[in-house]
CSV table of C-alpha atoms and ligand atoms in Angstrom, one decimal:
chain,number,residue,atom,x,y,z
A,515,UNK,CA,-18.7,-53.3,-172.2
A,516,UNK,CA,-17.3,-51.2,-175.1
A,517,UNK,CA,-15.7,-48.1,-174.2
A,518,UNK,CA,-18.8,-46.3,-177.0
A,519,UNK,CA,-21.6,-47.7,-174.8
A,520,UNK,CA,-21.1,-45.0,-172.2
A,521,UNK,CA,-23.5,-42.4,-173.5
A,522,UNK,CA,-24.1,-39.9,-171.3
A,523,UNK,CA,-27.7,-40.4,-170.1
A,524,UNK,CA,-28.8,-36.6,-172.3
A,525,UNK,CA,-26.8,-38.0,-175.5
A,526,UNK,CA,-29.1,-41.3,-174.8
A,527,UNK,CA,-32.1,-39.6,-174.6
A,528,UNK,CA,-32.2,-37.3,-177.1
A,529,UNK,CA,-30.9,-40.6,-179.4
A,530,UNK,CA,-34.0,-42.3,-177.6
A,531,UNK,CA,-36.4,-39.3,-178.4
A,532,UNK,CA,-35.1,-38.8,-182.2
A,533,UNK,CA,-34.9,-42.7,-183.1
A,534,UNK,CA,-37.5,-44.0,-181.5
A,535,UNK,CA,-39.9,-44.5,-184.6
A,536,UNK,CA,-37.0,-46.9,-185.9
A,537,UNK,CA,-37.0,-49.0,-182.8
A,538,UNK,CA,-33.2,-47.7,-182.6
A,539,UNK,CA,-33.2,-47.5,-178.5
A,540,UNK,CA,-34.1,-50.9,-178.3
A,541,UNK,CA,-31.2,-52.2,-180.2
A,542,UNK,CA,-29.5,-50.2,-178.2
A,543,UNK,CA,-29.9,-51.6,-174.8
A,544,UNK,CA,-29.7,-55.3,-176.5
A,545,UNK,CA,-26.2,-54.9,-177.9
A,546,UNK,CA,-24.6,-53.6,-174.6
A,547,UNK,CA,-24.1,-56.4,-172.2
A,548,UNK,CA,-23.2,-55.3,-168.8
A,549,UNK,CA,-20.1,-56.4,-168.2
A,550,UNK,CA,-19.4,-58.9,-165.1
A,551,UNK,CA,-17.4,-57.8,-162.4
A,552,UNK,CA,-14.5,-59.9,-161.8
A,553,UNK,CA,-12.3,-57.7,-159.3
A,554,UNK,CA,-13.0,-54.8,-157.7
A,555,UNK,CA,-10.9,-52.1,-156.1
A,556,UNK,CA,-11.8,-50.0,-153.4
A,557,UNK,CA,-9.5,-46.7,-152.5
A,558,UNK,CA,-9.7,-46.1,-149.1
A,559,UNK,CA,-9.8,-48.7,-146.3
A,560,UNK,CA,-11.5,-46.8,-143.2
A,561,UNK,CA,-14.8,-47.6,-141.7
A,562,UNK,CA,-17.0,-47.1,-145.1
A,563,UNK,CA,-13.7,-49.1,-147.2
A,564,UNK,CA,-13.6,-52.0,-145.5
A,565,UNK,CA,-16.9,-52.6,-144.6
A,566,UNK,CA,-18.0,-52.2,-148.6
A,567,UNK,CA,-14.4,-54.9,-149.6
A,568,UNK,CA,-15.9,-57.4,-146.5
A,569,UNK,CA,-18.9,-57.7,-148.1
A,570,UNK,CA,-18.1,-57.7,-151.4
A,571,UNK,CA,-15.9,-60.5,-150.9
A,572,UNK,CA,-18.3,-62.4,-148.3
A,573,UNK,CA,-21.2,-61.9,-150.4
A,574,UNK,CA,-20.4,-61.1,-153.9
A,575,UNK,CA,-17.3,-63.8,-153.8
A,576,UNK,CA,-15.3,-60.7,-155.4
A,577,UNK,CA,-11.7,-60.5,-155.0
A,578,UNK,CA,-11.0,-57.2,-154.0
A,579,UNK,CA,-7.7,-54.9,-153.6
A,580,UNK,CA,-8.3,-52.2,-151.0
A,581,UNK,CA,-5.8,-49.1,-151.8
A,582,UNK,CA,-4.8,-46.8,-149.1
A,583,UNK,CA,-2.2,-44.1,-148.8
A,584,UNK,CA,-1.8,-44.8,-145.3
A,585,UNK,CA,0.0,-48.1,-144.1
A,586,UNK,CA,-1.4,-47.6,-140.5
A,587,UNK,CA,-5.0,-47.4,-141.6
A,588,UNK,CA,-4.4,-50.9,-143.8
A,589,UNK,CA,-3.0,-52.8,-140.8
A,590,UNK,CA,-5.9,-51.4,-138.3
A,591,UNK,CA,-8.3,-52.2,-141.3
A,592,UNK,CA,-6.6,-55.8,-141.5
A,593,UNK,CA,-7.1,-56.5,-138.3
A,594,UNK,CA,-10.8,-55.2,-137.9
A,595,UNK,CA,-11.4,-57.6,-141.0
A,596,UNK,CA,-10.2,-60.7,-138.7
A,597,UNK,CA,-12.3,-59.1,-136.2
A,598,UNK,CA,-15.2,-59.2,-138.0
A,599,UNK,CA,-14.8,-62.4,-139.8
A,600,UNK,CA,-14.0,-64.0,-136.3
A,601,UNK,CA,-17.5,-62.8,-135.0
A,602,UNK,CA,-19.0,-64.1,-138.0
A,603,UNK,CA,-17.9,-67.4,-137.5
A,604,UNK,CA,-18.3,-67.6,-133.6
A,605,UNK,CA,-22.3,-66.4,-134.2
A,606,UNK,CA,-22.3,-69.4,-136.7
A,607,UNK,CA,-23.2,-67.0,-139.4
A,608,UNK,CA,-20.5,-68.1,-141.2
A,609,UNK,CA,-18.4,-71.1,-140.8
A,610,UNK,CA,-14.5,-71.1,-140.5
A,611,UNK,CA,-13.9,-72.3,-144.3
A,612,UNK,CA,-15.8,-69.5,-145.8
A,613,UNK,CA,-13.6,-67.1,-143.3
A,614,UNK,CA,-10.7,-68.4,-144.5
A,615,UNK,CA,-11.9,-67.7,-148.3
A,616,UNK,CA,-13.1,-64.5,-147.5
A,617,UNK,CA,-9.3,-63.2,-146.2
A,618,UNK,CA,-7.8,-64.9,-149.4
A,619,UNK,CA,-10.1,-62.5,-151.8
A,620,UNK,CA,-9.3,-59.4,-149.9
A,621,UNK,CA,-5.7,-58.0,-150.3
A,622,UNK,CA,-4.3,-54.7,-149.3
A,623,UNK,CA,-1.9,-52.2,-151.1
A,624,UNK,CA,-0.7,-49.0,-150.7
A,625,UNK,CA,0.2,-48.9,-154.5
A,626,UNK,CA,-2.5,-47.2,-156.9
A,627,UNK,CA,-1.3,-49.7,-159.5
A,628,UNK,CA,-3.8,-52.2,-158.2
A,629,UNK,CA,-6.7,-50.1,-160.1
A,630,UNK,CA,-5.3,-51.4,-163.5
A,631,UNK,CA,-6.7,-55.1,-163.8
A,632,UNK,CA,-10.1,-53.9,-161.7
A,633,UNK,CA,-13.5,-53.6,-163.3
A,634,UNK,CA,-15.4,-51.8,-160.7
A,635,UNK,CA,-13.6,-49.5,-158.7
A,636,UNK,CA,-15.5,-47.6,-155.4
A,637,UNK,CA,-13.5,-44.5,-154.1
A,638,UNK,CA,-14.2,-44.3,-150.0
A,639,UNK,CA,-11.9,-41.8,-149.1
A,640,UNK,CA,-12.5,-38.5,-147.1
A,641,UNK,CA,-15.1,-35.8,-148.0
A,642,UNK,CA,-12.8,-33.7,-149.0
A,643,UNK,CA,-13.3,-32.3,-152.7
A,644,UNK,CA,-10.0,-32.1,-154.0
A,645,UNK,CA,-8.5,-35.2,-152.7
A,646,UNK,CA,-11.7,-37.0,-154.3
A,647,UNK,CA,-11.0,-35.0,-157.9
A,648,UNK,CA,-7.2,-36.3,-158.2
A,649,UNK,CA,-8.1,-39.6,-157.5
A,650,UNK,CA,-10.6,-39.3,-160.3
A,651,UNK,CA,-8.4,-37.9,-162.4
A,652,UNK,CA,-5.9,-40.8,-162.1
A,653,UNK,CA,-8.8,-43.2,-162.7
A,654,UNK,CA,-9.4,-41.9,-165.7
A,655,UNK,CA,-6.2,-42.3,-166.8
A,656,UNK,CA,-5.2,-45.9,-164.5
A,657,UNK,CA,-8.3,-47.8,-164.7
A,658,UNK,CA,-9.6,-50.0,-167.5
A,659,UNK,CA,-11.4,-48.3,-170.7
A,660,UNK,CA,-14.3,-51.0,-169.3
A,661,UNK,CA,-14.3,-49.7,-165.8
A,662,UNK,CA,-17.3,-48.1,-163.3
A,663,UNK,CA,-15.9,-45.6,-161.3
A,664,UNK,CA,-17.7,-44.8,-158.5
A,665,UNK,CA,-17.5,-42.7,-155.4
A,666,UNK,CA,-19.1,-43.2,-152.3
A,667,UNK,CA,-19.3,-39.5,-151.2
A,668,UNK,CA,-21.9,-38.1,-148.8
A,669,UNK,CA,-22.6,-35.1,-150.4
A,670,UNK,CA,-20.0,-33.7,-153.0
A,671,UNK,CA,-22.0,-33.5,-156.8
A,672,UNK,CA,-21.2,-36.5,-158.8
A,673,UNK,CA,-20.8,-34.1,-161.8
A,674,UNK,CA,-18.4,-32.6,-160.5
A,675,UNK,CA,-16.5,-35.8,-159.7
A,676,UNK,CA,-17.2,-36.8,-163.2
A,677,UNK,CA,-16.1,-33.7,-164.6
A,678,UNK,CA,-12.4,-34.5,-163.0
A,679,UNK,CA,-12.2,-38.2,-164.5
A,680,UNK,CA,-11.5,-36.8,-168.4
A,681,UNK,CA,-12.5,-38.7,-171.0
A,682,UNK,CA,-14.4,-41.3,-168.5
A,683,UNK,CA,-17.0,-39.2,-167.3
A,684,UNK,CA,-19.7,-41.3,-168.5
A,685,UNK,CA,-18.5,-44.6,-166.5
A,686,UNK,CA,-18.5,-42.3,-163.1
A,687,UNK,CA,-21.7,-42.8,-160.6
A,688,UNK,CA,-21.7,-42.7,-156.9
A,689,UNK,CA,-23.0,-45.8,-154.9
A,690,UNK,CA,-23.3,-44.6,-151.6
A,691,UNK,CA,-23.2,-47.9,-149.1
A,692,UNK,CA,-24.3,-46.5,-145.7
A,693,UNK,CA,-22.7,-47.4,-142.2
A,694,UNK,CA,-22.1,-49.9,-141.2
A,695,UNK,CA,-21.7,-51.5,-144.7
A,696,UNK,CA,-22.6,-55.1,-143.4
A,697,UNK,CA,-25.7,-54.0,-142.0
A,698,UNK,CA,-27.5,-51.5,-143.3
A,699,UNK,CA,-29.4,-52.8,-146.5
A,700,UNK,CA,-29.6,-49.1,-148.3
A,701,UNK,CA,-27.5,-47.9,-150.8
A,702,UNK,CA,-27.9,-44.6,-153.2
A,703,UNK,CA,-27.3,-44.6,-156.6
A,704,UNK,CA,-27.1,-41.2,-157.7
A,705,UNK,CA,-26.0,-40.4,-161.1
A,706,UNK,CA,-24.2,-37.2,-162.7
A,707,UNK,CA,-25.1,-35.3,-165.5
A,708,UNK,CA,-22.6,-37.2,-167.7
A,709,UNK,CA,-23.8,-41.0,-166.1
A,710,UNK,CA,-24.5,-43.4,-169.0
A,711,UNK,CA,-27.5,-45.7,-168.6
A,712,UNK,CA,-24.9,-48.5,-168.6
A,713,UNK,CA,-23.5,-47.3,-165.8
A,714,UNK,CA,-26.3,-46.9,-163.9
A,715,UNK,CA,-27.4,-50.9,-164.7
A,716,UNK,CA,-23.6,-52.0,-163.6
A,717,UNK,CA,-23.9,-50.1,-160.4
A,718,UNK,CA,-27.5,-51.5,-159.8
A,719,UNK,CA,-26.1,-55.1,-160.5
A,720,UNK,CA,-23.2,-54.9,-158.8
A,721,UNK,CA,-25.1,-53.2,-155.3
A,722,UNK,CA,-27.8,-56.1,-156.0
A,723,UNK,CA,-25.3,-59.1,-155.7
A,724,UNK,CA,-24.3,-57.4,-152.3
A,725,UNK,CA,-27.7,-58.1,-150.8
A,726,UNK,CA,-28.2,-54.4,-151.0
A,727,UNK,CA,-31.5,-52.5,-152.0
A,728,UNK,CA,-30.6,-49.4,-154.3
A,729,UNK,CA,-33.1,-45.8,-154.4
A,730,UNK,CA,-31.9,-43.9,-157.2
A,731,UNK,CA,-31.6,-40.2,-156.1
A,732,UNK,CA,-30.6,-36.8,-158.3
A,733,UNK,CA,-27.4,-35.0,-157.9
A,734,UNK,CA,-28.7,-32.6,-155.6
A,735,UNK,CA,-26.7,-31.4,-152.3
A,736,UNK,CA,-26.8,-34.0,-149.8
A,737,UNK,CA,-28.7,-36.3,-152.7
A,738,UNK,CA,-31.7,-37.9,-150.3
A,739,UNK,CA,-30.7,-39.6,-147.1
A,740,UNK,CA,-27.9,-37.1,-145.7
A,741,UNK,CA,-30.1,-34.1,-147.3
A,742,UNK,CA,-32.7,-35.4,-144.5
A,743,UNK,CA,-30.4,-36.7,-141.5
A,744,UNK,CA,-27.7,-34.3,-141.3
A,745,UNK,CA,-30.0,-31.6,-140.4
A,746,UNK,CA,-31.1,-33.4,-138.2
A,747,UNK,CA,-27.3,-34.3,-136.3
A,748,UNK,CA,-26.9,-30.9,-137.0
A,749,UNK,CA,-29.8,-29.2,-134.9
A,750,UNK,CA,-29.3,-31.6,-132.2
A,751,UNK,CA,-25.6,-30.2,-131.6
A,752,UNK,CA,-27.1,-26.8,-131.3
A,753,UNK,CA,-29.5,-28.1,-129.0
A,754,UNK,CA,-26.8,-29.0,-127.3
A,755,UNK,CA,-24.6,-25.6,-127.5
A,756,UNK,CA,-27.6,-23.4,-126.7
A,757,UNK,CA,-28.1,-25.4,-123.8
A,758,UNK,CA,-31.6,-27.1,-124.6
A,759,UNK,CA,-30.9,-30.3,-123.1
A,760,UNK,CA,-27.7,-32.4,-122.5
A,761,UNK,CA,-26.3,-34.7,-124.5
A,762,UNK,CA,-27.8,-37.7,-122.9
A,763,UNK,CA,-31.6,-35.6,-122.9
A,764,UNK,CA,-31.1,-35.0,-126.3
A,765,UNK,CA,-30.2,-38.7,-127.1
A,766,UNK,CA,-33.0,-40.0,-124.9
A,767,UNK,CA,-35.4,-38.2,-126.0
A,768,UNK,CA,-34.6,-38.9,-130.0
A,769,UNK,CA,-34.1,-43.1,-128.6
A,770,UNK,CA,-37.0,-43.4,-126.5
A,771,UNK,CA,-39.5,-40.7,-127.7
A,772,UNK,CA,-38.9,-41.1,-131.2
A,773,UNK,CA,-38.3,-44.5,-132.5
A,774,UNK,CA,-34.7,-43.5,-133.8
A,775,UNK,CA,-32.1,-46.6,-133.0
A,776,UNK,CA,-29.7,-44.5,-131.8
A,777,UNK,CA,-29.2,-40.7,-130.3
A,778,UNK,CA,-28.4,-38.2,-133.1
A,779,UNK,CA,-25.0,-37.1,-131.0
A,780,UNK,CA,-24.1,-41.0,-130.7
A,781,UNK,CA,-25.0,-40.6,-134.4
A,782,UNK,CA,-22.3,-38.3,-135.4
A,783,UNK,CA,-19.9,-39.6,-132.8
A,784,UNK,CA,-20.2,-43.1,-135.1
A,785,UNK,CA,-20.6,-41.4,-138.6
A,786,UNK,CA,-17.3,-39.0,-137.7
A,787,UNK,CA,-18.0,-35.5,-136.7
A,788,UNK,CA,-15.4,-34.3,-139.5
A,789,UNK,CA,-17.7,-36.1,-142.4
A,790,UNK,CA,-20.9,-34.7,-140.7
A,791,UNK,CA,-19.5,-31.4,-140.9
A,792,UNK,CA,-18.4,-31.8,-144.2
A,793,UNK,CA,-21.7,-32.8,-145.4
A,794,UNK,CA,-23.1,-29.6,-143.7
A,795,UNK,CA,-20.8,-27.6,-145.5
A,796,UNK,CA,-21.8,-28.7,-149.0
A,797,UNK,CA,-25.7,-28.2,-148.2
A,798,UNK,CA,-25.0,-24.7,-146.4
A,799,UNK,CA,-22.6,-23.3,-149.3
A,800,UNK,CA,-24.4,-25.4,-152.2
A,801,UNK,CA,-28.0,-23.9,-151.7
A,802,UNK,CA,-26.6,-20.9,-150.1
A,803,UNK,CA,-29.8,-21.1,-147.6
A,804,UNK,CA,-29.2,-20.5,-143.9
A,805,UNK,CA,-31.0,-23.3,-142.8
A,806,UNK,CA,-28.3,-25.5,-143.6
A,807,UNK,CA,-25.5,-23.8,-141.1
A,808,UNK,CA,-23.5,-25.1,-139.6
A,809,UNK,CA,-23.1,-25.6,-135.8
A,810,UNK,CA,-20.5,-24.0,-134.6
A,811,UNK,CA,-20.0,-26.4,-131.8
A,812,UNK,CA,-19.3,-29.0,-134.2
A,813,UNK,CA,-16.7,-27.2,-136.5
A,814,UNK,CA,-14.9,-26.4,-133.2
A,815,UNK,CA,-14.8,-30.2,-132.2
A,816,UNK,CA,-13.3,-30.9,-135.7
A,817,UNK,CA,-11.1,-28.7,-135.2
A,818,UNK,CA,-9.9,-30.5,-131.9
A,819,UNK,CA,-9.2,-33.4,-133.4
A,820,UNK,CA,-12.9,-34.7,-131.7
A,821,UNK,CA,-14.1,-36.8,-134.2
A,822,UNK,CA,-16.1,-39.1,-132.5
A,823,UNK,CA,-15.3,-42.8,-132.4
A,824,UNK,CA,-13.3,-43.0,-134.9
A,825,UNK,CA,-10.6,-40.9,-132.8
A,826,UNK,CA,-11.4,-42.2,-129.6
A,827,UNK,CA,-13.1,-39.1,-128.3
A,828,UNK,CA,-16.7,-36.9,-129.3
A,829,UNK,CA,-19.6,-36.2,-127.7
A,830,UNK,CA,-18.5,-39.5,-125.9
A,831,UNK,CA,-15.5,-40.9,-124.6
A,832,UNK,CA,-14.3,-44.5,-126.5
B,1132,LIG,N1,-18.7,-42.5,-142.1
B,1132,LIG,C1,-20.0,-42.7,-142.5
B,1132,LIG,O1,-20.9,-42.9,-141.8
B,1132,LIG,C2,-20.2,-42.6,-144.0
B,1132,LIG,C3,-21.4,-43.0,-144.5
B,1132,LIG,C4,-21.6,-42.9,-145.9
B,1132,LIG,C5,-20.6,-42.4,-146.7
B,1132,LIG,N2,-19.5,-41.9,-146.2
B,1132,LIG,C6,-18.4,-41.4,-147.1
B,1132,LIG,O2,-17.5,-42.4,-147.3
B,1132,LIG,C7,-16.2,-41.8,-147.5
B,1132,LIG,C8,-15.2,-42.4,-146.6
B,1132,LIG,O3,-15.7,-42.2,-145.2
B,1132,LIG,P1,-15.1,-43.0,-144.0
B,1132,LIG,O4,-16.0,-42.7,-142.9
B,1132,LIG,O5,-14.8,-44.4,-144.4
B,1132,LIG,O6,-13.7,-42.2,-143.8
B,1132,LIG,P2,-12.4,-42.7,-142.9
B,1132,LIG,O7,-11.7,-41.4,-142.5
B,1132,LIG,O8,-12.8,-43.7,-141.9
B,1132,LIG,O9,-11.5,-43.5,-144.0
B,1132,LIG,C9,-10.8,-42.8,-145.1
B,1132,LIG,C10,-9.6,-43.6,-145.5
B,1132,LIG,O10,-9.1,-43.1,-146.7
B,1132,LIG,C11,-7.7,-43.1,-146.6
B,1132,LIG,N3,-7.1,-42.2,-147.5
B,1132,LIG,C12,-6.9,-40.8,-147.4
B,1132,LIG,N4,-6.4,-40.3,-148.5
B,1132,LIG,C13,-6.2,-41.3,-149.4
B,1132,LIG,C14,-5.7,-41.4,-150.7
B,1132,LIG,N5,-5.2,-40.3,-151.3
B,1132,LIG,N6,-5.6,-42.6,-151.3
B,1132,LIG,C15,-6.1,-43.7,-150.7
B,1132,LIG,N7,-6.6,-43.7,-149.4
B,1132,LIG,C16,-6.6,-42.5,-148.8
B,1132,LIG,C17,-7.4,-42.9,-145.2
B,1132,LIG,O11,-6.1,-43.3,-144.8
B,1132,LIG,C18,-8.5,-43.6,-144.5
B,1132,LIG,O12,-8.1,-45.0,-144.2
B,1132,LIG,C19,-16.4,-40.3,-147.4
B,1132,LIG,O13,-16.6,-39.7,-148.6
B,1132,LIG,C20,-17.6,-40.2,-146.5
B,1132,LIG,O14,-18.3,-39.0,-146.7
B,1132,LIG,C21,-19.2,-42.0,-144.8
């Protein structure tokens, strides 16, 4: 893909809008090839990393370098790769060659360097805005003139994020895998102001080969699924500090009255209670609309270290 094909998606339309008597858009679209992904990179191995690199490489047969700063997290990620790839092939879903394959197309680094040779590269770090606008900034300047740079936030504006990567704003698009990554067939596309059309189709193809079903959503706080359930987590935790019901009646009641496969605190103890609040932050301070604040009882357990499962300890003990 040519560094000139990533129009942003205005620039394409106007050139749609003022060219269309001369058939100009369609040669367009035929002279841009989406380029194949060879190798992709993923920057940041915890629960949302690892799960997107496993199956990537299970599904997609990509080889992919997952880049963390942290030599701890890539160990514990390593080993809840064997985990995972040892389940696979005990429940017959896999068998013990493919395994074996699988673990040869994933490799880990704490080096940044491994961005250079990638073509798709999928930032999974924390919500935190700043830490997600360096590392944008880097890719602008580290990664391939060719390639997509995606983010997998839960809520910070992709054109902001765009904005940061200068120069590559166009190839920047968020695909938002949901958790857990092998299971949950969802994934958001949601594009920035400065997104090029090719962009979009290279994040739509790449998702696709994953087995995964992409909604296209605007860059709006929260975008579409955490703009719903997050609220939702959120009001059940001042349910729960109000004193409405306990944790288990809130659960129950959610599980067994409602159809929802899981309690909304068991929710947030799996999601993290640090990215939930996180996410409640952006809706609360991005609309500036009350409805969106956040529960106190959950910034406090943040700030505890309480993270949920992640850390061993939120609403429930792990
Ligand atoms: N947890 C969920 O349910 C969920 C769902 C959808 C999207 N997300 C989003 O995905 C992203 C990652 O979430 P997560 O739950 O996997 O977080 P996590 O805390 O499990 O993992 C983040 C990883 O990033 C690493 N890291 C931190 N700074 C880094 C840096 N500068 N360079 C490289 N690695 C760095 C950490 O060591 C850690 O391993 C967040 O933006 C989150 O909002 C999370």
């Amino acid at each position: 893909m040519h560094k000139s094909s990533f129009l942003p998606v205005a620039t394409r339309l106007s050139r749609q809008i003022t060219t269309s008597s001369l058939r100009l858009s369609r040669s367009f679209s035929s002279t841009n090839s989406i380029q194949d992904v060879n190798k992709l990179a993923v920057i940041g191995g915890g629960q949302m990393g690892l799960g997107i690199a496993y199956v990537a490489a299970s599904v997609s047969n990509l080889s992919v370098s997952i880049i963390d700063s942290s030599p701890e997290s890539l160990s514990k990620g390593s080993k809840f790769l064997d985990q995972l790839l040892n389940k696979d092939v005990k429940k017959g879903r896999i068998t013990a060659e493919k395994a074996s394959e699988v673990q040869k197309l994933i490799q880990s680094t704490t080096s940044f360097d491994a961005v250079t040779d990638s073509d798709f590269i999928i930032e999974a770090v924390p919500e935190i805005p700043s830490l997600k606008f360096d590392i944008f900034g880097r890719l602008a300047k580290e990664a391939p003139a060719h390639a997509i740079l995606s983010t997998n936030t839960s809520s910070i504006s992709i054109t902001k994020i765009a904005a940061s990567a200068k120069g590559a704003e166009s190839r920047v698009i968020s695909t938002h895998f949901m958790n857990p990554v092998p299971v949950q067939k969802g994934v958001e596309i949601i594009t920035g102001l400065q997104t090029a059309p090719e962009t979009v189709d290279a994040a739509m193809k790449l998702v696709k080969s994953m087995g995964k079903i992409p909604s296209i959503s605007a860059d709006s706080p929260g975008f579409l699924a955490n703009r719903i359930l997050i609220p939702y987590i959120n009001e059940a935790v001042i349910c729960l500090e109000t004193g409405i019901g306990t944790k288990e009646d809130i659960d129950s009641i959610m599980k067994n009255g409602c159809a929802m496969p899981m309690g909304p605190l068991a929710l947030a103890d799996f999601i993290g209670l640090d990215t939930c609040l996180a996410i409640m932050n952006v809706l609360y301070n991005d609309t500036a609309d009350s409805k969106y604040r956040p529960s106190v009882l959950l910034q406090k357990m943040v700030d505890a270290g309480w993270l949920g499962k992640k850390s061993g300890k939120g609403f429930y003990d792990y």
